Each structure stands twice: as C-alpha cells, then as structure tokens.
C-alpha positions as a Python dict, from the first residue, in 0.01 Angstrom:
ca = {
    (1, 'X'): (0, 0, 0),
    (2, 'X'): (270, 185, 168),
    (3, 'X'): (624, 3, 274),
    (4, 'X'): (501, 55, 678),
    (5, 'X'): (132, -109, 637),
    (6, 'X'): (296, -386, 421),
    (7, 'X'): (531, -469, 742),
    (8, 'X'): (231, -383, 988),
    (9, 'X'): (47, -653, 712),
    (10, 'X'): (338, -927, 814),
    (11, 'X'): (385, -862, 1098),
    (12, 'X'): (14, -939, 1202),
    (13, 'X'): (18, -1218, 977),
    (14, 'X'): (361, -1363, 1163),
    (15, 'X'): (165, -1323, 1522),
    (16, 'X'): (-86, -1535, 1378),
    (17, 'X'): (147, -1833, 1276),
    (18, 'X'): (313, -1804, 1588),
    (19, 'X'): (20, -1798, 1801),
    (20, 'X'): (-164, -2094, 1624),
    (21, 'X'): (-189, -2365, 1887),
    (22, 'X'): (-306, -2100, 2139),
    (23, 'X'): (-657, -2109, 2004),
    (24, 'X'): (-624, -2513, 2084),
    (25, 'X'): (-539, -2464, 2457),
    (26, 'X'): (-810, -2360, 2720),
    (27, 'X'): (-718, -2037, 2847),
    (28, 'X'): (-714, -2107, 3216),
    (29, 'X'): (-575, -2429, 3242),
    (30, 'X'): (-318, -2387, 2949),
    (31, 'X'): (-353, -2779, 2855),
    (32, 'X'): (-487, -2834, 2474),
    (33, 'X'): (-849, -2891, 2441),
    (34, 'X'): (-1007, -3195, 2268),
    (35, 'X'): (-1008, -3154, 1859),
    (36, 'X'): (-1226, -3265, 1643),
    (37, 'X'): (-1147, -3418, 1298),
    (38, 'X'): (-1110, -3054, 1102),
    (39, 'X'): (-923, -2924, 1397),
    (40, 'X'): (-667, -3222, 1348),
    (41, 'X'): (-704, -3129, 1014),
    (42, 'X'): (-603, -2767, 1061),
    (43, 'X'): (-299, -2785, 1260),
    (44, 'X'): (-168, -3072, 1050),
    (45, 'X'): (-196, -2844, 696),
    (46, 'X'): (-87, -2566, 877),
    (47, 'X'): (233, -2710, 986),
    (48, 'X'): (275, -2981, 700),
    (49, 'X'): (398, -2650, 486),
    (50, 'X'): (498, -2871, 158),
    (51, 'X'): (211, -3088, 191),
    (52, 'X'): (439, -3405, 153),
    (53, 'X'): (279, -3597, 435),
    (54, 'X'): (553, -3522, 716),
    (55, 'X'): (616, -3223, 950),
    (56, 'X'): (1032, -3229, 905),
    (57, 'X'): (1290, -2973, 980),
    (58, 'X'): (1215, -2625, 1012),
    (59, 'X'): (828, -2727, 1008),
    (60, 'X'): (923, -2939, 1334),
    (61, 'X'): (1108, -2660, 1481),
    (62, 'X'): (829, -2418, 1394),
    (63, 'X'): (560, -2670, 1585),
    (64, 'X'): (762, -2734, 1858),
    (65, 'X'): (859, -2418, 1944),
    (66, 'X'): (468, -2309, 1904),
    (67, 'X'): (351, -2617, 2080),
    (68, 'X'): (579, -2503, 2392),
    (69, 'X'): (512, -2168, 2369),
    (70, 'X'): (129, -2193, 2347),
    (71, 'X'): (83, -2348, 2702),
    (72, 'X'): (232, -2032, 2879),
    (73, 'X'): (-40, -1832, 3047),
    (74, 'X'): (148, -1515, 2944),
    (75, 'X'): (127, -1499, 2533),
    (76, 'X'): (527, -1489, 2475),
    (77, 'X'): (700, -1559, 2132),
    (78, 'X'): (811, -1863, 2020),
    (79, 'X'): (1146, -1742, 1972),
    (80, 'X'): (1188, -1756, 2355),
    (81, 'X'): (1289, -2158, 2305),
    (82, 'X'): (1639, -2096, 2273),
    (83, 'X'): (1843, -2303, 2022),
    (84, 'X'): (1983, -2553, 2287),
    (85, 'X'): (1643, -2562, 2449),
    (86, 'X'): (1466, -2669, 2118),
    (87, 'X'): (1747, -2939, 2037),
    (88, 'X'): (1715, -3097, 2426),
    (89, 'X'): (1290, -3060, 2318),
    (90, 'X'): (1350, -3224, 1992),
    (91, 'X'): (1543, -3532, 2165),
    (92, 'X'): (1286, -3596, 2431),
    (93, 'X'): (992, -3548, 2204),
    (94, 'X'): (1138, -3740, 1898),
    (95, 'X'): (1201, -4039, 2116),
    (96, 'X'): (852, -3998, 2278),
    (97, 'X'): (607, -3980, 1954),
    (98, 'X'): (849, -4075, 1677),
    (99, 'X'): (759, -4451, 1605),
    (100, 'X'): (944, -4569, 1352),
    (101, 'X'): (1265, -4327, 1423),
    (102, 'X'): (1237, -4154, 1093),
    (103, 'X'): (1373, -3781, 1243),
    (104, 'X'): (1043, -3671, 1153),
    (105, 'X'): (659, -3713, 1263),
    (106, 'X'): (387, -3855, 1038),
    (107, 'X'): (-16, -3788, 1084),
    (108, 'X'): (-23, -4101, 1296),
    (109, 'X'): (235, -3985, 1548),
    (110, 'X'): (100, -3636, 1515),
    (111, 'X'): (-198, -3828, 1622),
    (112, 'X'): (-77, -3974, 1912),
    (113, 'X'): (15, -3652, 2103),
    (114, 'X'): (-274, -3422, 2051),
    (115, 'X'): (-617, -3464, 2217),
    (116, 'X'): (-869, -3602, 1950),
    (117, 'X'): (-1212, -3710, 1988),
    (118, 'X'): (-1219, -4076, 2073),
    (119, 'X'): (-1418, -4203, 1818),
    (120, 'X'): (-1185, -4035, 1553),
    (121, 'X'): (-885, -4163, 1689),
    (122, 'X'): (-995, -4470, 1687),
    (123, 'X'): (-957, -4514, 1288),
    (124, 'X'): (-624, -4467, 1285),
    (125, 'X'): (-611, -4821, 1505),
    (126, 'X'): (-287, -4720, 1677),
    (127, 'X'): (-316, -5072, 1858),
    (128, 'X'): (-445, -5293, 1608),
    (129, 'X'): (-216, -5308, 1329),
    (130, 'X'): (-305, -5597, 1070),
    (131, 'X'): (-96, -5941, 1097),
    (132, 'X'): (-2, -5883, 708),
    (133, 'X'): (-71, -5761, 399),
    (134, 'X'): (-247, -6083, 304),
    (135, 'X'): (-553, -5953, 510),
    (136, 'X'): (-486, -5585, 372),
    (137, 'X'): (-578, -5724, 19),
    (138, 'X'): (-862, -5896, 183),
    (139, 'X'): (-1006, -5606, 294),
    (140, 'X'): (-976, -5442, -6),
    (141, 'X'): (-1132, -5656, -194),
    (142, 'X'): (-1423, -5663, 15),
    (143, 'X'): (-1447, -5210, 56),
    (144, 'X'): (-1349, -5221, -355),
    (145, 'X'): (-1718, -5346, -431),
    (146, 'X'): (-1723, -5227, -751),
    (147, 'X'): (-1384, -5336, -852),
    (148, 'X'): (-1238, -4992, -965),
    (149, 'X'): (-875, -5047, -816),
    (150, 'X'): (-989, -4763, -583),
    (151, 'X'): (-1145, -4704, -273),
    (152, 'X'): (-1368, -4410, -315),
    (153, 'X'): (-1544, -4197, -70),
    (154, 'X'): (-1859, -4403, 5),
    (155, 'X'): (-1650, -4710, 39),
    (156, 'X'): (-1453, -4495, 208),
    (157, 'X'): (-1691, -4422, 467),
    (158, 'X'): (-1832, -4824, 464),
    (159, 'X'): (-1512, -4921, 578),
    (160, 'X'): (-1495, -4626, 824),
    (161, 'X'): (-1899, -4739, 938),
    (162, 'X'): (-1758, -5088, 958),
    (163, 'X'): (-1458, -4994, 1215),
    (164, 'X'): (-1689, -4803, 1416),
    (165, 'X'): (-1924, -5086, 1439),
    (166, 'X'): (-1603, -5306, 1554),
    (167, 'X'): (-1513, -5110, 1832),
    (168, 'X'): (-1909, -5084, 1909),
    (169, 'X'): (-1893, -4651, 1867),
    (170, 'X'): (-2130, -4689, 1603),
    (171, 'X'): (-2425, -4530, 1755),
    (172, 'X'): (-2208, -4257, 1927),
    (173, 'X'): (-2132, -4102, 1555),
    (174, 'X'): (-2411, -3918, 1349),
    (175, 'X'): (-2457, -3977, 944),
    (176, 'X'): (-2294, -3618, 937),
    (177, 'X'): (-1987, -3701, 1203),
    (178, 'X'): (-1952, -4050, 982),
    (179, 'X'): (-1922, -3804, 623),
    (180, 'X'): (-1684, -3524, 841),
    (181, 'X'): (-1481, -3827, 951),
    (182, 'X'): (-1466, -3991, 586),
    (183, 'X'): (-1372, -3600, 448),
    (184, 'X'): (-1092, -3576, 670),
    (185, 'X'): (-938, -3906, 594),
    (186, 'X'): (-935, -3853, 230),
    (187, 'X'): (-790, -3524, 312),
    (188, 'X'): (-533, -3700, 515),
    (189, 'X'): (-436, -3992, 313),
    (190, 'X'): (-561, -3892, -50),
    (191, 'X'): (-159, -3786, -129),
    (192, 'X'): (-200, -3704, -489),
    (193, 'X'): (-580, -3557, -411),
    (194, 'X'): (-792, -3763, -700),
    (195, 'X'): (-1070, -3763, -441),
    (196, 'X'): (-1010, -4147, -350),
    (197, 'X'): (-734, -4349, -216),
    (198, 'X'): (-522, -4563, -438),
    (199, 'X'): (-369, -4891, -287),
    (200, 'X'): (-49, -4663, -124),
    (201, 'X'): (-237, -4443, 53),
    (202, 'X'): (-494, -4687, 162),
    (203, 'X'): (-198, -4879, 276),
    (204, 'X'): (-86, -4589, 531),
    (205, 'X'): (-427, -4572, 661),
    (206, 'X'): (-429, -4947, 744),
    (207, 'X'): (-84, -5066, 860),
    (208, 'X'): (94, -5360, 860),
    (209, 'X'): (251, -5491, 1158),
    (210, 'X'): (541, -5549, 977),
    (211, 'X'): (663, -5586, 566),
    (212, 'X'): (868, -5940, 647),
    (213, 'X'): (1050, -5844, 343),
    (214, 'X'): (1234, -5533, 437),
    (215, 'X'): (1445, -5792, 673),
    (216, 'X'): (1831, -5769, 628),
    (217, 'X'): (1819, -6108, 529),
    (218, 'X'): (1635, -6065, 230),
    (219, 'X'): (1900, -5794, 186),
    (220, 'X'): (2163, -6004, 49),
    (221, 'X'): (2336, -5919, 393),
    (222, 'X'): (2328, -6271, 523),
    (223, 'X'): (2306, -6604, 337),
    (224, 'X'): (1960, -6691, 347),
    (225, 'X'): (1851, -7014, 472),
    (226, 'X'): (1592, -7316, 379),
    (227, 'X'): (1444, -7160, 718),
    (228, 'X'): (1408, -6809, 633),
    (229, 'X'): (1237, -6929, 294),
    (230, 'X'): (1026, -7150, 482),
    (231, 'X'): (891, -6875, 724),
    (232, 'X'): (756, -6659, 454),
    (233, 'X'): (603, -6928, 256),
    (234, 'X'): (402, -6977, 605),
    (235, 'X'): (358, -6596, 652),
    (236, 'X'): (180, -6576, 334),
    (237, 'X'): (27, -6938, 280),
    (238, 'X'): (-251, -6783, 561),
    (239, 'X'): (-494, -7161, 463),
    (240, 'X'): (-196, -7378, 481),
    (241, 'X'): (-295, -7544, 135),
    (242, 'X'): (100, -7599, 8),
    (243, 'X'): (74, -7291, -197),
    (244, 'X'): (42, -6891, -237),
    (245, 'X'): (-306, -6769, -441),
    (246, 'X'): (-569, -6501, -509),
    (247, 'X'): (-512, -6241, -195),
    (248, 'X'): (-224, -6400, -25),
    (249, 'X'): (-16, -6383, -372),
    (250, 'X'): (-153, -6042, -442),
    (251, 'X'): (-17, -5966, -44),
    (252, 'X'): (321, -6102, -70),
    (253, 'X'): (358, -5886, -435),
    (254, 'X'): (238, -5534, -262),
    (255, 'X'): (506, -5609, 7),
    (256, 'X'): (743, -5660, -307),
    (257, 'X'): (606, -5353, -490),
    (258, 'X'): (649, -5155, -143),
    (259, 'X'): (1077, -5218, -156),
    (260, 'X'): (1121, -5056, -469),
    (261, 'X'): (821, -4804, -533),
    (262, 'X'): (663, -4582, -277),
    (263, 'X'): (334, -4508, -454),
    (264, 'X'): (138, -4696, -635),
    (265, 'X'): (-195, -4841, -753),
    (266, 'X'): (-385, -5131, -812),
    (267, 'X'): (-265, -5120, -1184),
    (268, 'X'): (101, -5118, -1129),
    (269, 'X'): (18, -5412, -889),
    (270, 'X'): (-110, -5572, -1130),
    (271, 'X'): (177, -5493, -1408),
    (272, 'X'): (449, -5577, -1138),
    (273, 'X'): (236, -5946, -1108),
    (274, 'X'): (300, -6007, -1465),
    (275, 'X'): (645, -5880, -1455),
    (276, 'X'): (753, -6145, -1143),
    (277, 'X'): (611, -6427, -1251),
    (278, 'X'): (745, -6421, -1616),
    (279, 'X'): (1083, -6520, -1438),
    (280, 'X'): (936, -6795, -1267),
    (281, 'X'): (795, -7122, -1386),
    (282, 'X'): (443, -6987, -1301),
    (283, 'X'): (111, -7196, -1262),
    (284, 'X'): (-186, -7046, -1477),
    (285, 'X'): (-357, -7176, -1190),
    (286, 'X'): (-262, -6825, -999),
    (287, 'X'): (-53, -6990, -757),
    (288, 'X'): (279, -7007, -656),
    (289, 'X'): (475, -7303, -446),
    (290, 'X'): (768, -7320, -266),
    (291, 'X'): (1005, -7316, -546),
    (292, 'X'): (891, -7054, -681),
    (293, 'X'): (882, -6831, -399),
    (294, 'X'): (1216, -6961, -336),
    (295, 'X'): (1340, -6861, -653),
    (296, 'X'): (1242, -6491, -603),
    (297, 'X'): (1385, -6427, -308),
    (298, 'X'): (1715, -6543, -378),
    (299, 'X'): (1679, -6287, -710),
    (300, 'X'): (1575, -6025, -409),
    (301, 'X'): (1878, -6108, -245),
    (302, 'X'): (2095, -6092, -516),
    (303, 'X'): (1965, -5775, -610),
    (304, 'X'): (2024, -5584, -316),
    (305, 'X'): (2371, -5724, -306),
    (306, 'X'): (2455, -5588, -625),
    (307, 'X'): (2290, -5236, -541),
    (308, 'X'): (2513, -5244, -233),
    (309, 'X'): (2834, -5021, -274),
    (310, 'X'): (3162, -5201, -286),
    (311, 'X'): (3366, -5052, 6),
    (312, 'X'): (3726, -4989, -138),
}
C-alpha cells in the first residue's frame, strides 16, 4: 500500500472515531437517541480504550470533546473544543455525573447521562443501593444455587429476571431482551472475562450504600470509642441475637477484604476468614461477639496508623 492511501486509510479511520456519537444523535433534533443494551455497550468499549473499567484522562477528553461535538447540526471536528473550553466542560460535567469524585467516570455514571432503555437502566438500581453487605452475601447465597463461589450466566440472568419482576417490568422484556440484557452485564462487570462474575465484580453490580469501614475512624485517625465499636456490631448483627454469624460475618469480612484487596473471589474470602479469626479467640460455633469484633478493629486501627507516613 502506498505512503498516500495508508494516510487516506487513517485518516478515514480518525473521522470515524471522531464522529462516533453522531450515529447516537437524531439528525434533526441533534439530542441522543434512546440506546439499547449493545449500544451502551458500544460507546462504553469504544471509549474505555484500556478496558480497565473507567473512561480517565485522554479517554475523557476524547468523549467529551465527541459528546459536544456530536450535537452540532453542522458535522465539525472535535478539535473545535478549545483547551480552556474542554477544562470549563470537564468541571461542570465532572461535578454533574461524577458520584463518588474519583476524576474519572465509571459504567454507572456513564449510565446516568446517556439515554438507555428503561428497563435496562433499571439493573443498575441507581436509587436502591443495598443497606450493607450483610444482605449482599444474602443474595448471593440465594443466585449461587449451586454453590460454585460464582455467579454464572443463568444465575446471572435469575437474578436479572428477579429485579425485573421487583420493579414489575417483567412482562415488558422478552426471553431474548432478558439473555441480551444478561450478555451485556457480564460484558460490563465480568473484569477478568471468565464468563461469570466473581464476588468483586458482582459487588460493583450491586452496591453498597456505604463500606462503614472505610470511616476515618477506623483509620487510626481518631481514638475510637466504645460507641463507634458498638455501631458496627449493630450494623452487622442485622437479627439482634448478641452476635455476628453465617452471612452477616461473611458481610462484615468482604467489607474487610474490600480495604486491602480490590479483586477478589469467594475463595480468598474464605482464606481471609481463616486468616482473621486465628487472631481472635474464635467460636467454632461461626460466630463472633463483641469482643471479638472489638479486638479487630482496634488491630484495623492500629494498622492504618502504622501505614500512615510520619510527617518530619
């Protein structure tokens, strides 16, 4: 191929990039259209270069200066957004869709600004995040049935069938729409793409309101109090019995696991159980009381005190 068809070659192939949320807009009205799931899909491979889950830095640039460009009625570049045009974009639309203030946007704030079809968007229950990640391990026990330590794609698409039946959409979806929507989760959330979602990824897809542990005062940063102890014991003690067992011990470990691993599975779960309670006086009963608890946070603390750098 000669030098000028290889630049004709990238230069057709850059119009394309830069043109790729036109073909989402209506082309009178300039505002996006509704997508469906593999729409969604599309745009968020195409701009998730690295595949690592978040559209960051020059992938953010590139999608917001496409996103703006794309609505004019005339088909101009998106080099047009000037540098101190796409910093005063970046500001408002960071503090618009970015949730958790990260400096970069995730599937679920991706999610947030672009049309979907109703009944997809509901899955990624924006407004119903769970209380804890006592009832996360509840529910995976129950979409786990055949006790893997994965969810796979037809318990996959139960649990999808069962949150469509929640918000009464059930009947609105086909067999086919259920499978497309079930495809493009694992496609979403299925990180290191085994075909089925380990406990981290099934994690992102069903979010905790909150991981009480990530507080500063489990930090070490404060002294931490007969009060503080007290709360979590409560947080996780969901029956009130005097002690933490079976899913609610399981939930207060994955928010454990979560400060000092970002993926993992039900194995290392399970390895990080034995590991914990070996330093505590534990009950072969599978529970843990006050005490105990009490006795690994203050180890929490103290280890996050002596990570902290000493400031000369």
């Amino acid at each position: 191929m000669s030098i000028d068809s290889n630049s004709s070659a990238k230069r057709l192939n850059l119009e394309r990039a830069t043109n790729f949320m036109r073909q989402f807009r209506d082309p009178d009205s300039r505002e996006l259209k509704k997508l469906s799931a593999n729409q969604f899909m599309e745009v968020w491979s195409h701009y998730d270069r690295d595949g690592n889950g978040y559209i960051e830095g020059t992938e953010l640039d590139g999608f917001l200066k496409e996103f703006v460009s794309s609505a004019n009625f005339t088909d101009i570049s998106p080099d047009a957004v000037s540098d101190e045009m796409l910093v005063e974009l970046k500001a408002c639309f960071m503090e618009a869709y970015d949730d958790n203030q990260d400096g970069k946007i995730d599937i679920r704030e991706l999610a947030q600004l672009l049309p979907m079809e109703e009944n997809f968007l509901l899955l990624f229950r924006f407004d119903n995040p769970l209380e804890s990640s006592v009832e996360f391990m509840k529910i995976w026990r129950e979409y786990d049935t055949d006790g893997s330590g994965y969810i796979e794609a037809d318990e996959l698409k139960n649990f999808l069938r069962d949150l469509l039946k929640e918000a009464k959409k059930i009947n609105d979806v086909s067999e086919d729409k259920l499978i497309e929507y079930t495809d493009t989760m694992l496609q979403v959330f299925d990180s290191n793409k085994d075909g089925r979602l380990q406990l981290s990824e099934m994690a992102k897809l069903l979010p905790v309101k909150e991981n009480f542990l990530c507080r500063q005062v489990f930090k070490g940063a404060t002294k931490l109090t007969k009060d503080d102890i007290e709360r979590v014991f409560s947080l996780y003690d969901r029956d009130n019995n005097g002690s933490i067992e079976n899913e609610e011990l399981r939930g207060f470990l994955k928010d454990l696991l979560e400060l000092v691993k970002k993926d993992y599975d039900a194995q290392d779960l399970l390895e990080f159980e034995e590991t914990i309670l070996q330093g505590v006086e534990y009950s072969s009963e599978g529970k843990i009381s006050r005490k105990q608890l009490t006795m690994i946070l203050l180890a929490l603390a103290k280890h996050h005190q002596e990570e902290e750098p000493v400031t000369p």
